[in-house]
Coordinates of C-alpha atoms and ligand atoms in Angstrom, one line a residue:
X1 CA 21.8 -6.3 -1.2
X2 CA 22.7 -6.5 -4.9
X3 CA 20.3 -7.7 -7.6
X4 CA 21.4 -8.7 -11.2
X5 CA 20.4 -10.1 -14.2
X6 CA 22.1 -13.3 -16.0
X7 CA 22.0 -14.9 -18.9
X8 CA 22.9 -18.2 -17.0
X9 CA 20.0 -21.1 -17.9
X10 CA 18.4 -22.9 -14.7
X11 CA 20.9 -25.4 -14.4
X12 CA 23.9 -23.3 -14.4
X13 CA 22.9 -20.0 -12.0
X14 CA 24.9 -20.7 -9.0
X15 CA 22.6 -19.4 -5.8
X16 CA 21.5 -20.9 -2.1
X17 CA 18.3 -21.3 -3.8
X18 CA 16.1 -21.6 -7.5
X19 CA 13.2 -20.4 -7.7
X20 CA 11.3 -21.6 -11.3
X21 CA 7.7 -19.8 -12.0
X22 CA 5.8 -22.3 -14.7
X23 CA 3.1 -22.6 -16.3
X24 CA 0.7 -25.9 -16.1
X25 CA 1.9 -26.5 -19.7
X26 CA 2.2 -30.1 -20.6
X27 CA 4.2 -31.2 -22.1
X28 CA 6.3 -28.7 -21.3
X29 CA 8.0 -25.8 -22.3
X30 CA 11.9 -26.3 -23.6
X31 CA 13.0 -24.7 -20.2
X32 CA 11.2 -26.7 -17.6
X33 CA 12.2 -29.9 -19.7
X34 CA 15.8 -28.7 -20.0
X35 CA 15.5 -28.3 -15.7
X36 CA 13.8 -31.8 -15.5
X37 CA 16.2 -33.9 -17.2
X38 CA 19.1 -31.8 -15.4
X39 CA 17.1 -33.5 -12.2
X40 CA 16.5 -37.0 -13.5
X41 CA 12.9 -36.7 -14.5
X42 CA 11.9 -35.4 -10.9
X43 CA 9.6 -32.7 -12.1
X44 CA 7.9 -35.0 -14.7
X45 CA 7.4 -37.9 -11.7
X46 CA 6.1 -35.5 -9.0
X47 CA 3.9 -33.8 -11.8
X48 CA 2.4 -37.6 -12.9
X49 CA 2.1 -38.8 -9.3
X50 CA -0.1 -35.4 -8.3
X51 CA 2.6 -34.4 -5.9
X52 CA 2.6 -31.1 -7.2
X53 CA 0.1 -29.3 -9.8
X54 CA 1.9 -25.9 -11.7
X55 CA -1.3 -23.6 -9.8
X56 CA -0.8 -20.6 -8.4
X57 CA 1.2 -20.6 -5.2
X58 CA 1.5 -24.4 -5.6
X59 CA 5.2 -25.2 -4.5
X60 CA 7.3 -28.4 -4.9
X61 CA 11.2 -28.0 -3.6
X62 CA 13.8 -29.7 -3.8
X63 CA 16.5 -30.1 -1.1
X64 CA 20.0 -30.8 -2.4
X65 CA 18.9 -30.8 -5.9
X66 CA 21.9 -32.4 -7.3
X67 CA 22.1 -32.2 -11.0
X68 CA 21.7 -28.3 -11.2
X69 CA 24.4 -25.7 -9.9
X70 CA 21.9 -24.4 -7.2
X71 CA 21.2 -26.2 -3.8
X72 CA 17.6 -25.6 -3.3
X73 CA 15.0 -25.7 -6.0
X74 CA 11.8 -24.6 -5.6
X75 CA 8.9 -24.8 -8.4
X76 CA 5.8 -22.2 -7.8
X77 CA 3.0 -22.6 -10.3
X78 CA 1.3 -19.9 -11.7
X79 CA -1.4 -22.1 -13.4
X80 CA -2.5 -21.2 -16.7
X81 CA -1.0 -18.9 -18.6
X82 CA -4.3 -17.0 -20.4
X83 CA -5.7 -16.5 -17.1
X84 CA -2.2 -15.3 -15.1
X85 CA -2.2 -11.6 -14.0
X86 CA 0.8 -9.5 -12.6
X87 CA -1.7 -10.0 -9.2
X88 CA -1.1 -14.5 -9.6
X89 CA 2.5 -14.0 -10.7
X90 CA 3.2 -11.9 -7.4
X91 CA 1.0 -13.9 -5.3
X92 CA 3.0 -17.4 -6.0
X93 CA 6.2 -15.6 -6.8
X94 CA 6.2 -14.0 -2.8
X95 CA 4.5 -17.7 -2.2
X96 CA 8.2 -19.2 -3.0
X97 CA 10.3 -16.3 -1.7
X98 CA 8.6 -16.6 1.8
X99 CA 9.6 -20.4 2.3
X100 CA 13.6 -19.3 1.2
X101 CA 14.0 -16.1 4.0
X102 CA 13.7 -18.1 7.0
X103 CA 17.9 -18.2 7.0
X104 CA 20.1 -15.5 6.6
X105 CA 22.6 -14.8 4.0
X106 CA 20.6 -16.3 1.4
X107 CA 21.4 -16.0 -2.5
X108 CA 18.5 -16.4 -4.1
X109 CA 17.7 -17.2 -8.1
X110 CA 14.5 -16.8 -10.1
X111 CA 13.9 -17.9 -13.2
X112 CA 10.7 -17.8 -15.5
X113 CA 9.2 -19.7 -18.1
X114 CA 9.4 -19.4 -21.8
X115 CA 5.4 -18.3 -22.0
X116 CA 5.7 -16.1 -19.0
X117 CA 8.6 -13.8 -20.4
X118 CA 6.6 -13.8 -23.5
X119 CA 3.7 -12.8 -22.0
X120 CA 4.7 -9.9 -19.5
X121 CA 8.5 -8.8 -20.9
X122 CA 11.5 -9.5 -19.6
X123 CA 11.4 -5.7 -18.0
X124 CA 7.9 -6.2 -15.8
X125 CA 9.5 -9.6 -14.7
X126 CA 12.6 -7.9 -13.2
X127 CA 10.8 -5.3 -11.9
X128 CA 8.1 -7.8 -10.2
X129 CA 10.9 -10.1 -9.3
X130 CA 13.0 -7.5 -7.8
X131 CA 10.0 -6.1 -5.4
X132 CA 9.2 -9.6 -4.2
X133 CA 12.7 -10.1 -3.0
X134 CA 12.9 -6.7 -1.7
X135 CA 9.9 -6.8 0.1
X136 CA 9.4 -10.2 1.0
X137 CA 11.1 -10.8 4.0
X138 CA 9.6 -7.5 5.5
X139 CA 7.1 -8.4 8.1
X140 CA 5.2 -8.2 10.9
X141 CA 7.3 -9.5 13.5
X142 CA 9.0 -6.2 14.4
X143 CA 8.9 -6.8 18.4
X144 CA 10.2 -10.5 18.2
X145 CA 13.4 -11.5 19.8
X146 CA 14.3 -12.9 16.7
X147 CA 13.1 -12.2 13.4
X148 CA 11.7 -14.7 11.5
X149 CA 12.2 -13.6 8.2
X150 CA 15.9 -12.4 7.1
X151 CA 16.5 -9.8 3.9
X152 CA 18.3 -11.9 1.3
X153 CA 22.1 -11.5 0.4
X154 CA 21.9 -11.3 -3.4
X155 CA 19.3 -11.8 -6.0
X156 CA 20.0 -13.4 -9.5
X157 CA 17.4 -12.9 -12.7
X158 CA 17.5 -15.2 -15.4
X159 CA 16.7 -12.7 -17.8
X160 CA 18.5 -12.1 -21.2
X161 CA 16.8 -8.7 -22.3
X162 CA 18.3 -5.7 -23.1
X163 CA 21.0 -4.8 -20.9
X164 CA 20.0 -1.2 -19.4
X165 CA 16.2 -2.3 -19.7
X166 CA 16.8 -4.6 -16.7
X167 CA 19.2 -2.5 -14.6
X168 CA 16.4 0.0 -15.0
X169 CA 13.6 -2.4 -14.1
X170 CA 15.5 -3.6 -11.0
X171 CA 15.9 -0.1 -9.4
X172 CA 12.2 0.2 -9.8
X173 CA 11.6 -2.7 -8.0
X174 CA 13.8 -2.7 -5.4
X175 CA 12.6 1.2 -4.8
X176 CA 9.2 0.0 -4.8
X177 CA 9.8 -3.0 -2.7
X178 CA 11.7 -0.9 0.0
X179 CA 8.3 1.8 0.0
X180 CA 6.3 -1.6 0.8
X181 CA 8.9 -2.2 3.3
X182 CA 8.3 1.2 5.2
X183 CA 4.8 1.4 4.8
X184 CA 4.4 -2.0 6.5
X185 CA 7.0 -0.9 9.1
X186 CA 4.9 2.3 10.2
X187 CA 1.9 0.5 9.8
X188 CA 2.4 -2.6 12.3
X189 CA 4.3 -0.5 14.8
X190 CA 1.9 -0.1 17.5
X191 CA 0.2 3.1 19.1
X192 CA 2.6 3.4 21.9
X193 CA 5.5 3.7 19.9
X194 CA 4.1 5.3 17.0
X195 CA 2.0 8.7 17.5
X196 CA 2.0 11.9 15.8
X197 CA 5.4 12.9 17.4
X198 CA 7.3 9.9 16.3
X199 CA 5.4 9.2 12.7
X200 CA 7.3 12.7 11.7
X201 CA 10.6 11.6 12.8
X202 CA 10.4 8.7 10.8
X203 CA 9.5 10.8 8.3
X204 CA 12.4 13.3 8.2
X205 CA 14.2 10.2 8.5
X206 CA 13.1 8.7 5.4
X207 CA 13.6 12.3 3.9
X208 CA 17.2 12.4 4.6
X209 CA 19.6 12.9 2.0
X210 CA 16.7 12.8 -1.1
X211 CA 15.6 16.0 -2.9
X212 CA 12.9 16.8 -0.6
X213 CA 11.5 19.6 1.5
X214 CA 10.2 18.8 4.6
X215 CA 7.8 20.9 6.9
X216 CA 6.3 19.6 10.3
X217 CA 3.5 21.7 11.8
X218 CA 2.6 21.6 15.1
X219 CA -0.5 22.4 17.4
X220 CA 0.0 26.2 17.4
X221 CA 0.7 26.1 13.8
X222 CA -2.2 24.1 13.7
X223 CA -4.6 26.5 15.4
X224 CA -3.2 29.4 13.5
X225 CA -4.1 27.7 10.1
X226 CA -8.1 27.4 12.4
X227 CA -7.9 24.0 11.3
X228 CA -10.8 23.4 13.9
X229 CA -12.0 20.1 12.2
X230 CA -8.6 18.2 13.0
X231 CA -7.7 19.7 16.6
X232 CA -10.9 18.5 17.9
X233 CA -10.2 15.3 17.0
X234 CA -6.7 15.6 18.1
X235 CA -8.1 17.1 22.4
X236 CA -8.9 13.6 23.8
X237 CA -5.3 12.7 23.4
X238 CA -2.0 13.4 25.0
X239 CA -0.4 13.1 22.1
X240 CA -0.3 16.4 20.4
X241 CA -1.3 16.7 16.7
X242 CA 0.7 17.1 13.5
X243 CA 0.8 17.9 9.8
X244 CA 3.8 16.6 7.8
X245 CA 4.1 18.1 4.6
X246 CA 6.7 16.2 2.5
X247 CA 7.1 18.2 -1.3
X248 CA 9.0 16.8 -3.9
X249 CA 9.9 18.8 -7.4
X250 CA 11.3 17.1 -10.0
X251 CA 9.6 18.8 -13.0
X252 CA 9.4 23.0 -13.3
X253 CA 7.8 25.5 -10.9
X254 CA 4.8 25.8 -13.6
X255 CA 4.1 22.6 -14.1
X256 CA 1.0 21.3 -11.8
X257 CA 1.1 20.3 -8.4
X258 CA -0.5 16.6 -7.0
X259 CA -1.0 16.6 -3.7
X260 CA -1.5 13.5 -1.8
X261 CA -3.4 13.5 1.2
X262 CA -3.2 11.0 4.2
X263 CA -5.2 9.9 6.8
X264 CA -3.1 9.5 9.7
X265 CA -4.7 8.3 13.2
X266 CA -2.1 6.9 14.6
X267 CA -4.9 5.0 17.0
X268 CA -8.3 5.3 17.0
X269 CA -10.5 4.3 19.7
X270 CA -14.0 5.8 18.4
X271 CA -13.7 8.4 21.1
X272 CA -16.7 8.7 22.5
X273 CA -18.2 6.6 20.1
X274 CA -16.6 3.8 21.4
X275 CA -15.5 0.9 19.5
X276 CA -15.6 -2.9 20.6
X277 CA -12.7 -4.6 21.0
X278 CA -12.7 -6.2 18.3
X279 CA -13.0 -3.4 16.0
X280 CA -10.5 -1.3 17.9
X281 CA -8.1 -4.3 18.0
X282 CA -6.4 -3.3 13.9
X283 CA -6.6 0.5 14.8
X284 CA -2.9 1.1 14.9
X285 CA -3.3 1.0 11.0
X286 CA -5.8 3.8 11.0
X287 CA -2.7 5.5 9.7
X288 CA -2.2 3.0 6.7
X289 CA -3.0 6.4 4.0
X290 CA -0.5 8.9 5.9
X291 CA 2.3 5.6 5.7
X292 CA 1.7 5.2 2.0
X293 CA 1.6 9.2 1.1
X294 CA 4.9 9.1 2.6
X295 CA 6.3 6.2 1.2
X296 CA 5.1 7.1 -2.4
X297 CA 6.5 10.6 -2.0
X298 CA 9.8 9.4 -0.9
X299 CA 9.7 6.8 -3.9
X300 CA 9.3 9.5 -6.3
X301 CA 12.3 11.4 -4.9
X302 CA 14.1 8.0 -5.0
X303 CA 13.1 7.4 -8.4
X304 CA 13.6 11.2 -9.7
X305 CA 10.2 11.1 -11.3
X306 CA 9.5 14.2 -13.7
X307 CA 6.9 15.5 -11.7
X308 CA 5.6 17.8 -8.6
X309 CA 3.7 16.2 -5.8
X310 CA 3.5 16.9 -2.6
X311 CA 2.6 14.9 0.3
X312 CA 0.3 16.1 3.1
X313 CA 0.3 14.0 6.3
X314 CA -2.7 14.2 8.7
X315 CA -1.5 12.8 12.3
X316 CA -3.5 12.5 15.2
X317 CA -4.7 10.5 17.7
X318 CA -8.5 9.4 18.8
X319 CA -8.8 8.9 21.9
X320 CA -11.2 9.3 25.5
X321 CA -10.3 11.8 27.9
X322 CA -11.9 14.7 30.0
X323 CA -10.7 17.2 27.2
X324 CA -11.9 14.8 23.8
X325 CA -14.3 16.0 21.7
X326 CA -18.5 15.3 22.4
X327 CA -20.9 14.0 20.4
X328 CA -22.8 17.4 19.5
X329 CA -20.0 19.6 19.8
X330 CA -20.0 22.2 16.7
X331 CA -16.4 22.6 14.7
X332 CA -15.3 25.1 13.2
X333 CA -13.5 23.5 9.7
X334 CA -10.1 25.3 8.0
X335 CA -12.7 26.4 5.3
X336 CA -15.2 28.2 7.6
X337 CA -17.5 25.0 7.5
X338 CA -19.5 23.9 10.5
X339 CA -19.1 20.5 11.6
X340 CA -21.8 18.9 14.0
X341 CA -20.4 15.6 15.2
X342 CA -22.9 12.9 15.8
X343 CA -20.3 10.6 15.8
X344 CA -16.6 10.8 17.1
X345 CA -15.7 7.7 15.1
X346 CA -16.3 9.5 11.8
X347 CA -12.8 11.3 13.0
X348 CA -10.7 10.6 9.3
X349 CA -13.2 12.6 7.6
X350 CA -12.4 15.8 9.9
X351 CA -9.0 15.2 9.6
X352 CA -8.7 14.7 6.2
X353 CA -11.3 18.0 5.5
X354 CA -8.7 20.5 7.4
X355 CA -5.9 19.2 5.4
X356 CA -7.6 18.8 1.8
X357 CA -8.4 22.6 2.7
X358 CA -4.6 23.0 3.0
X359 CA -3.4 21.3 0.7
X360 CA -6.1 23.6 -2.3
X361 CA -4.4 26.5 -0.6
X362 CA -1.1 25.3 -0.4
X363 CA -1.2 25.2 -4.6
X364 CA -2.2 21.6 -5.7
X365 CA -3.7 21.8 -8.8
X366 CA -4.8 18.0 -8.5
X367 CA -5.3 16.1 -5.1
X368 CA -6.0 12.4 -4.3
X369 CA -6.3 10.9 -1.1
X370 CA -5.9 7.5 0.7
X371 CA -7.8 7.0 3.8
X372 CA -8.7 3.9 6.2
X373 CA -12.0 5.8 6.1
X374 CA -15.3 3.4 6.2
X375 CA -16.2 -0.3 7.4
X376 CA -19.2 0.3 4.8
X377 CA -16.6 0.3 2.1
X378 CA -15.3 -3.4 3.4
X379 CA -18.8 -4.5 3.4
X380 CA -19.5 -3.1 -0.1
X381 CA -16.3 -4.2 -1.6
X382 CA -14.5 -6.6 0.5
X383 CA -11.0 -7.0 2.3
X384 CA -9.0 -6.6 -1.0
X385 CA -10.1 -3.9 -3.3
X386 CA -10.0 -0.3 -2.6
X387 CA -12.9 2.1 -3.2
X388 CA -12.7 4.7 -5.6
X389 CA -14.4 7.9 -5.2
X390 CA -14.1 9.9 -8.2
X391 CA -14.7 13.4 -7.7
X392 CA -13.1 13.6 -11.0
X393 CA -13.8 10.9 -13.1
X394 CA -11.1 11.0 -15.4
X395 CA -8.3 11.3 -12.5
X396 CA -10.3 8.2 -10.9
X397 CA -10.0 6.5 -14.5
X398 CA -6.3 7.1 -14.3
X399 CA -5.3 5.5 -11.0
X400 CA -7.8 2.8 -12.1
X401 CA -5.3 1.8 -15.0
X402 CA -2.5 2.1 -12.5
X403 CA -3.7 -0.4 -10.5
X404 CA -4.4 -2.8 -13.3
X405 CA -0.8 -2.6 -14.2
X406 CA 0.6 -3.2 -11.1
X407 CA -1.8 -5.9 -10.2
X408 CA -3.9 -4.5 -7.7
X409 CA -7.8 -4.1 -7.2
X410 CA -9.6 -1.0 -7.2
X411 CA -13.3 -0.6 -8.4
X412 CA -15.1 2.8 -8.9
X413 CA -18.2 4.1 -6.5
X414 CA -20.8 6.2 -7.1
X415 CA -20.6 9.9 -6.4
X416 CA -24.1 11.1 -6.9
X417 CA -25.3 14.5 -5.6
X418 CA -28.4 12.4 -3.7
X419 CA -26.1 11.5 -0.6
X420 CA -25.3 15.0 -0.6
X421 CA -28.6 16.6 2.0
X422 CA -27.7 12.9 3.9
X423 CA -25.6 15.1 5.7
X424 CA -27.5 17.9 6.7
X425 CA -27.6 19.1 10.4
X426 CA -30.2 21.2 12.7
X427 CA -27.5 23.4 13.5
X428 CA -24.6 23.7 11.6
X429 CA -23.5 23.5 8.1
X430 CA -23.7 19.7 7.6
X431 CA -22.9 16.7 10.3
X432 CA -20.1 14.6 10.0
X433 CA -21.9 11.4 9.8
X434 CA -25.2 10.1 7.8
X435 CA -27.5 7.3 7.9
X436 CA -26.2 3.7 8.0
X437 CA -26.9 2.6 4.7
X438 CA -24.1 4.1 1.6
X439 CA -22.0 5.2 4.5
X440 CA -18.8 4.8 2.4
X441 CA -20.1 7.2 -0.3
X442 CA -21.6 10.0 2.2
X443 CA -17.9 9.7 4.3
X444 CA -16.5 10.7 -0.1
X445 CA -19.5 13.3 -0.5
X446 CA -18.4 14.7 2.9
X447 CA -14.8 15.6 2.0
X448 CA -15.8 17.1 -1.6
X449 CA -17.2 19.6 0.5
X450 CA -13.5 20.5 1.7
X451 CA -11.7 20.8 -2.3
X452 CA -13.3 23.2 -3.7
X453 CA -13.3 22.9 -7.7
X454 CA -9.9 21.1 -7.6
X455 CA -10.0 17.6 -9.2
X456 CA -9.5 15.0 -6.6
X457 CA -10.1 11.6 -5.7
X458 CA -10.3 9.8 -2.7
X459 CA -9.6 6.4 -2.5
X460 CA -10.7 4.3 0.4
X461 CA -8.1 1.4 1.5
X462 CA -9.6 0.2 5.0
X463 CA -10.2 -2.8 3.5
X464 CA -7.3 -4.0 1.4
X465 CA -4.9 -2.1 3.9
X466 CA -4.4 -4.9 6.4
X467 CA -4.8 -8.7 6.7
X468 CA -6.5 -10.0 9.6
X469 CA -5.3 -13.1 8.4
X470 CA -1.9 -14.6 6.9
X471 CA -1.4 -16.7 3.6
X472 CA 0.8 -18.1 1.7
X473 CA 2.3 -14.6 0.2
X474 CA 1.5 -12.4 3.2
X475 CA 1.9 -12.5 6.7
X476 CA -1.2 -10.7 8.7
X477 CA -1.2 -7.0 9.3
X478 CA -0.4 -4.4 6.9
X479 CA 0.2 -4.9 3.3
X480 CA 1.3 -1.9 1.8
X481 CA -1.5 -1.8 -0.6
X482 CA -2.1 0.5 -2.8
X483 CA 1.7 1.8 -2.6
X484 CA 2.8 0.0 -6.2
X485 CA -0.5 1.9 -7.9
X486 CA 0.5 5.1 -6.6
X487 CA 4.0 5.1 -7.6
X488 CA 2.7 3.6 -11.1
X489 CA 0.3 6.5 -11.4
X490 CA 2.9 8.8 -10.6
X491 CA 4.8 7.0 -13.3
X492 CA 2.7 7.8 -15.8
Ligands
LIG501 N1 -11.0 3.9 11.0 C1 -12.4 3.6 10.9 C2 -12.7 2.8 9.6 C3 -12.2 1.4 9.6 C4 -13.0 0.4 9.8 C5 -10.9 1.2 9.1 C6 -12.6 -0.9 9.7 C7 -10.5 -0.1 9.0 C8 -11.3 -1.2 9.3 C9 -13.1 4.9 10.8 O1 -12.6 6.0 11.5 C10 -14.5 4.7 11.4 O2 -14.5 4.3 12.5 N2 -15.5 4.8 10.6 C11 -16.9 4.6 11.0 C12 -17.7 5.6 10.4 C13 -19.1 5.6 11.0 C14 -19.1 6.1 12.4 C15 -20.0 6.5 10.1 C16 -17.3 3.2 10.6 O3 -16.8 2.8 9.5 O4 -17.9 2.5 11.3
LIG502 ZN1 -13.2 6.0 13.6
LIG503 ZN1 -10.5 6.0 11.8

């Protein structure tokens, strides 16, 4: 699929369909007026008889426009423009795209208004509008017989900055778009199809033909490295275990190291600790960090970033068998830590502590992982933002900005040492669960214990990870949050 930029106005770009983002400026701007008289007043009558209010994700289209070179118009609002974030322009901009992929083949248009450019740049409006129609026709109907969503033939920008800017701006977005793509791929495949096993194929698929080293380790390689923590969790399945490490260099040998560390249950039942259905019911995506990891690695390749970072996948499965882990059984962690489980739901954080372990060794000087870790962080922050625990406060401060700029929500939490002797056990170094209330923040005190002095952050995404729901810019299931920060804050 090939996306451009063109200086044609909104009545000459020749596409299937138009798609206009405006303001609710009245009267208004000199393009939306130029588009309205090119359409006999039709915008201006809809507008005055309260068929359609310029609000985010608002639409009004036009079938067989007439007057205007394209077929299909379609009008998204994004409301006022002094309150309009990259997060309302994406929302209404997807909005529109969603209603123009239900046929193949389609050419598709988009076209902004005069104080929208002004506002964000010509360059974050190709890049946002590139993305969208990369990544909007990616969905979750993978096992339908047919799809109901179709990748679009060509993409047209009216955008008139410079040159280079935009063809610049468009690679990022359709780079980033495709990452959404396969994270929301690996993330709504289900458990039987997707396990440890698979999840690295798909990985040294996505590796092929980029700059990127690729190791897979498997159970023996896993007991060699005693990573005791993760194995356990790994017994109760027949699914064996895997780390994928996924390294990318694109600056010098003595320039730091990031490491990015996924959590990567492919399903998780509870174990033993068994969950209701209803909370078992989304834990396909208990995976969601290991799928983003990979995607933002493989993005960096993609995108030849100036930088080191390595990826560290964490792939196992939770399940219930004669040979799963016990509710008092002692583990042994990668670090010589002694784990007492009290509960075999708490099963990212034991993952995730073998692997941080690995990944200090393995040479990261910095380290930041995504996990679908705690309900308690959906219940302290909702479905949409993603918990920040900053072990160092100014990494945490970093990805914070990222996300700002990309238009997603992330919010600092607490990392005070009090939650720290929560975890204490009779019998072992610590226990891998502590009481009920700031569960999200013990889960982030439990994995410092695992990274030594290295700067790291975790970030905690089982909220903002999946949609139980649908909308108007997203179907339910995974959303491939927080893949644009990362790739921002590797970026910058
Ligand atoms: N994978 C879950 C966390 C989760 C919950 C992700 C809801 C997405 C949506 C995790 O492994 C888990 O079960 N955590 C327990 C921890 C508890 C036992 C301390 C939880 O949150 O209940
Ligand atoms: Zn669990
Ligand atoms: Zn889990």
């Amino acid at each position: 699929m090939a996306i451009t930029h063109s200086s044609d106005s909104t009545t000459s770009v020749a596409a299937d369909v138009l798609i206009v983002l405006m303001t609710d400026q009245h009267p208004f701007s000199g393009g939306i007026q130029h588009l309205d008289e090119a359409l006999q007043g039709r915008i201006t009558a809809a507008v005055e008889r309260d068929d359609f209010d310029p609000q985010p994700k608002q639409l009004l289209t036009f079938f067989q426009a007439g007057g205007v070179a394209a077929t299909n118009v379609v009008l998204t609002g994004v409301g006022n423009i002094g309150e309009c974030d990259l997060r309302v322009m994406r929302q209404s901009l997807l909005a529109a795209l969603r209603t123009c992929c239900q046929h193949a083949d389609q050419k598709v248009a988009i076209a902004f208004d005069e104080a929208i450019i002004e506002k964000f740049s010509d360059a974050t409006l190709a890049e946002l509008a590139a993305d969208s129609i990369t990544s909007s026709p990616i969905d979750a109907d993978l096992y339908r017989k047919e799809r109901t969503r179709h990748a679009f033939a060509e993409g047209v920008l009216c955008l008139s900055g410079d040159a280079e800017a935009l063809n610049t701006a468009i690679t990022r977005g359709v780079i980033t778009g495709e990452a959404c793509g396969l994270v929301k791929d690996l993330v709504n495949c289900p458990a039987s199809d997707l396990y440890p096993e698979t999840f690295a194929d798909k990985a040294t698929a996505a590796a092929q033909g980029l700059n990127l080293e690729l190791q897979i380790l498997d159970e023996d390689d896993l007991q060699t490295e005693r990573m005791g923590a993760m194995l356990a969790v790994a017994k109760g399945s027949v699914r064996p275990p895997r780390l994928v490490k996924i390294a990318y260099r694109g600056a010098a040998s003595d320039q730091p190291m990031l490491g990015l560390v996924g959590k990567g249950v492919t399903f998780d039942s509870g174990g033993y600790s068994i969950k209701p259905s209803d909370g078992m019911i989304a834990m396909k995506s208990d995976m969601a960090g290991a799928a983003t990891v990979l995607a933002t690695v493989v993005a960096a390749a993609r995108l030849q970033l100036p930088i080191n970072v390595t990826g560290y996948l964490g792939l196992v499965e939770n399940m219930i068998s004669g040979n799963a882990y016990r509710l008092g059984d002692v583990l042994i962690a990668r670090n010589g830590t002694t784990i007492e489980v009290h509960n075999t739901d708490a099963e990212g954080r034991l993952v995730l502590a073998d692997v941080l372990s690995y990944a200090v060794d393995d040479g990261c000087t910095r380290l930041v992982d995504l996990a679908t870790l705690t309900g308690a962080c959906v219940v302290a922050l909702g479905e949409e933002i993603t918990g920040v625990f900053p072990g160092d406060r100014q990494l945490g401060d970093v990805l914070c900005a990222a996300s700002e700029a990309v238009g997603e929500l992330f919010w600092p939490m607490p990392m005070h040492e009090h939650f720290v002797p929560l975890l204490k056990s009779n019998v072992a170094d610590c226990k891998n669960v502590g009481p009920r209330w700031g569960g999200a923040v013990t889960a982030a005190k439990f994995l410092q214990k695992f990274v030594g002095e290295t700067p790291w952050v975790h970030l905690d995404i089982a909220g903002p990870s999946w949609a139980d729901s649908g909308n108007a810019w997203q179907d339910a299931g995974a959303t491939a949050v927080p893949v644009r920060s990362l790739i921002q804050f590797l970026e910058q």
